[in-house]
JSON list of C-alpha atoms in Angstrom, two decimals:
[
{"chain": "L", "resi": 1, "resn": "MET", "atom": "CA", "xyz": [-2.73, -5.79, 8.19]},
{"chain": "L", "resi": 2, "resn": "GLU", "atom": "CA", "xyz": [-0.41, -8.54, 9.34]},
{"chain": "L", "resi": 3, "resn": "GLU", "atom": "CA", "xyz": [-3.23, -11.08, 9.37]},
{"chain": "L", "resi": 4, "resn": "GLN", "atom": "CA", "xyz": [-4.26, -10.05, 5.86]},
{"chain": "L", "resi": 5, "resn": "LEU", "atom": "CA", "xyz": [-0.67, -10.43, 4.64]},
{"chain": "L", "resi": 6, "resn": "LYS", "atom": "CA", "xyz": [-0.40, -13.88, 6.18]},
{"chain": "L", "resi": 7, "resn": "ALA", "atom": "CA", "xyz": [-3.66, -14.86, 4.48]},
{"chain": "L", "resi": 8, "resn": "GLY", "atom": "CA", "xyz": [-2.22, -13.85, 1.10]},
{"chain": "L", "resi": 9, "resn": "LYS", "atom": "CA", "xyz": [-4.71, -11.05, 0.51]},
{"chain": "L", "resi": 10, "resn": "GLU", "atom": "CA", "xyz": [-4.15, -8.45, -2.19]},
{"chain": "L", "resi": 11, "resn": "PHE", "atom": "CA", "xyz": [-3.92, -4.82, -1.12]},
{"chain": "L", "resi": 12, "resn": "TYR", "atom": "CA", "xyz": [-5.67, -2.04, -3.01]},
{"chain": "L", "resi": 13, "resn": "LEU", "atom": "CA", "xyz": [-5.40, 1.64, -2.11]},
{"chain": "L", "resi": 14, "resn": "SER", "atom": "CA", "xyz": [-7.92, 4.39, -2.73]},
{"chain": "L", "resi": 15, "resn": "HIS", "atom": "CA", "xyz": [-5.40, 7.24, -2.36]},
{"chain": "L", "resi": 16, "resn": "ASP", "atom": "CA", "xyz": [-2.19, 7.91, -4.23]},
{"chain": "L", "resi": 17, "resn": "PRO", "atom": "CA", "xyz": [0.50, 6.23, -2.10]},
{"chain": "L", "resi": 18, "resn": "PHE", "atom": "CA", "xyz": [3.23, 8.46, -3.53]},
{"chain": "L", "resi": 19, "resn": "SER", "atom": "CA", "xyz": [1.72, 11.83, -2.71]},
{"chain": "L", "resi": 20, "resn": "LEU", "atom": "CA", "xyz": [0.93, 10.86, 0.86]},
{"chain": "L", "resi": 21, "resn": "LEU", "atom": "CA", "xyz": [4.41, 9.57, 1.72]},
{"chain": "L", "resi": 22, "resn": "ASN", "atom": "CA", "xyz": [5.39, 13.21, 2.11]},
{"chain": "L", "resi": 23, "resn": "GLY", "atom": "CA", "xyz": [2.98, 13.45, 5.04]},
{"chain": "L", "resi": 24, "resn": "THR", "atom": "CA", "xyz": [5.08, 11.23, 7.27]},
{"chain": "L", "resi": 25, "resn": "GLY", "atom": "CA", "xyz": [3.44, 10.62, 10.59]},
{"chain": "L", "resi": 26, "resn": "SER", "atom": "CA", "xyz": [-0.06, 10.38, 9.16]},
{"chain": "L", "resi": 27, "resn": "GLY", "atom": "CA", "xyz": [-1.84, 7.06, 9.59]},
{"chain": "L", "resi": 28, "resn": "TYR", "atom": "CA", "xyz": [-1.95, 6.47, 5.85]},
{"chain": "L", "resi": 29, "resn": "ALA", "atom": "CA", "xyz": [1.76, 7.26, 5.40]},
{"chain": "L", "resi": 30, "resn": "ARG", "atom": "CA", "xyz": [2.59, 4.80, 8.20]},
{"chain": "L", "resi": 31, "resn": "GLU", "atom": "CA", "xyz": [0.52, 2.12, 6.45]},
{"chain": "L", "resi": 32, "resn": "ILE", "atom": "CA", "xyz": [2.36, 2.73, 3.16]},
{"chain": "L", "resi": 33, "resn": "GLU", "atom": "CA", "xyz": [5.71, 2.59, 4.94]},
{"chain": "L", "resi": 34, "resn": "TYR", "atom": "CA", "xyz": [4.64, -0.65, 6.62]},
{"chain": "L", "resi": 35, "resn": "LEU", "atom": "CA", "xyz": [3.80, -2.21, 3.25]},
{"chain": "L", "resi": 36, "resn": "ILE", "atom": "CA", "xyz": [7.14, -1.10, 1.84]},
{"chain": "L", "resi": 37, "resn": "ASP", "atom": "CA", "xyz": [8.86, -2.64, 4.88]},
{"chain": "L", "resi": 38, "resn": "LYS", "atom": "CA", "xyz": [6.97, -5.85, 4.05]},
{"chain": "L", "resi": 39, "resn": "ASP", "atom": "CA", "xyz": [8.65, -5.84, 0.61]},
{"chain": "L", "resi": 40, "resn": "VAL", "atom": "CA", "xyz": [6.05, -4.21, -1.60]},
{"chain": "L", "resi": 41, "resn": "LYS", "atom": "CA", "xyz": [7.98, -3.64, -4.84]},
{"chain": "L", "resi": 42, "resn": "GLU", "atom": "CA", "xyz": [5.66, -1.08, -6.39]},
{"chain": "L", "resi": 43, "resn": "PHE", "atom": "CA", "xyz": [2.21, 0.48, -6.39]},
{"chain": "L", "resi": 44, "resn": "ILE", "atom": "CA", "xyz": [0.44, 0.26, -9.74]},
{"chain": "L", "resi": 45, "resn": "LEU", "atom": "CA", "xyz": [-2.37, 2.59, -10.76]},
{"chain": "L", "resi": 46, "resn": "VAL", "atom": "CA", "xyz": [-5.17, 0.29, -11.95]},
{"chain": "L", "resi": 47, "resn": "SER", "atom": "CA", "xyz": [-7.89, 2.90, -12.45]},
{"chain": "L", "resi": 48, "resn": "GLU", "atom": "CA", "xyz": [-8.44, 6.60, -11.92]},
{"chain": "L", "resi": 49, "resn": "SER", "atom": "CA", "xyz": [-8.24, 6.36, -8.12]},
{"chain": "L", "resi": 50, "resn": "LEU", "atom": "CA", "xyz": [-7.22, 2.79, -7.36]},
{"chain": "L", "resi": 51, "resn": "TRP", "atom": "CA", "xyz": [-3.69, 1.52, -6.74]},
{"chain": "L", "resi": 52, "resn": "LYS", "atom": "CA", "xyz": [-2.56, -2.05, -6.20]},
{"chain": "L", "resi": 53, "resn": "ALA", "atom": "CA", "xyz": [0.37, -3.07, -4.00]},
{"chain": "L", "resi": 54, "resn": "VAL", "atom": "CA", "xyz": [2.65, -5.50, -5.83]},
{"chain": "L", "resi": 55, "resn": "TRP", "atom": "CA", "xyz": [5.08, -7.85, -4.12]}
]
């Protein structure tokens, strides 16, 4: 993910980032926490099952 961030890529998520944060320790929850640590300001629902990370 670090390389993608450095390249300025946009991040889209196929699972609700808010519901999975409760499952701390899971791989997906760690990825969400990582993005938040990298200053993601919010996750916006862009379609029925697609979220976009916004910096």
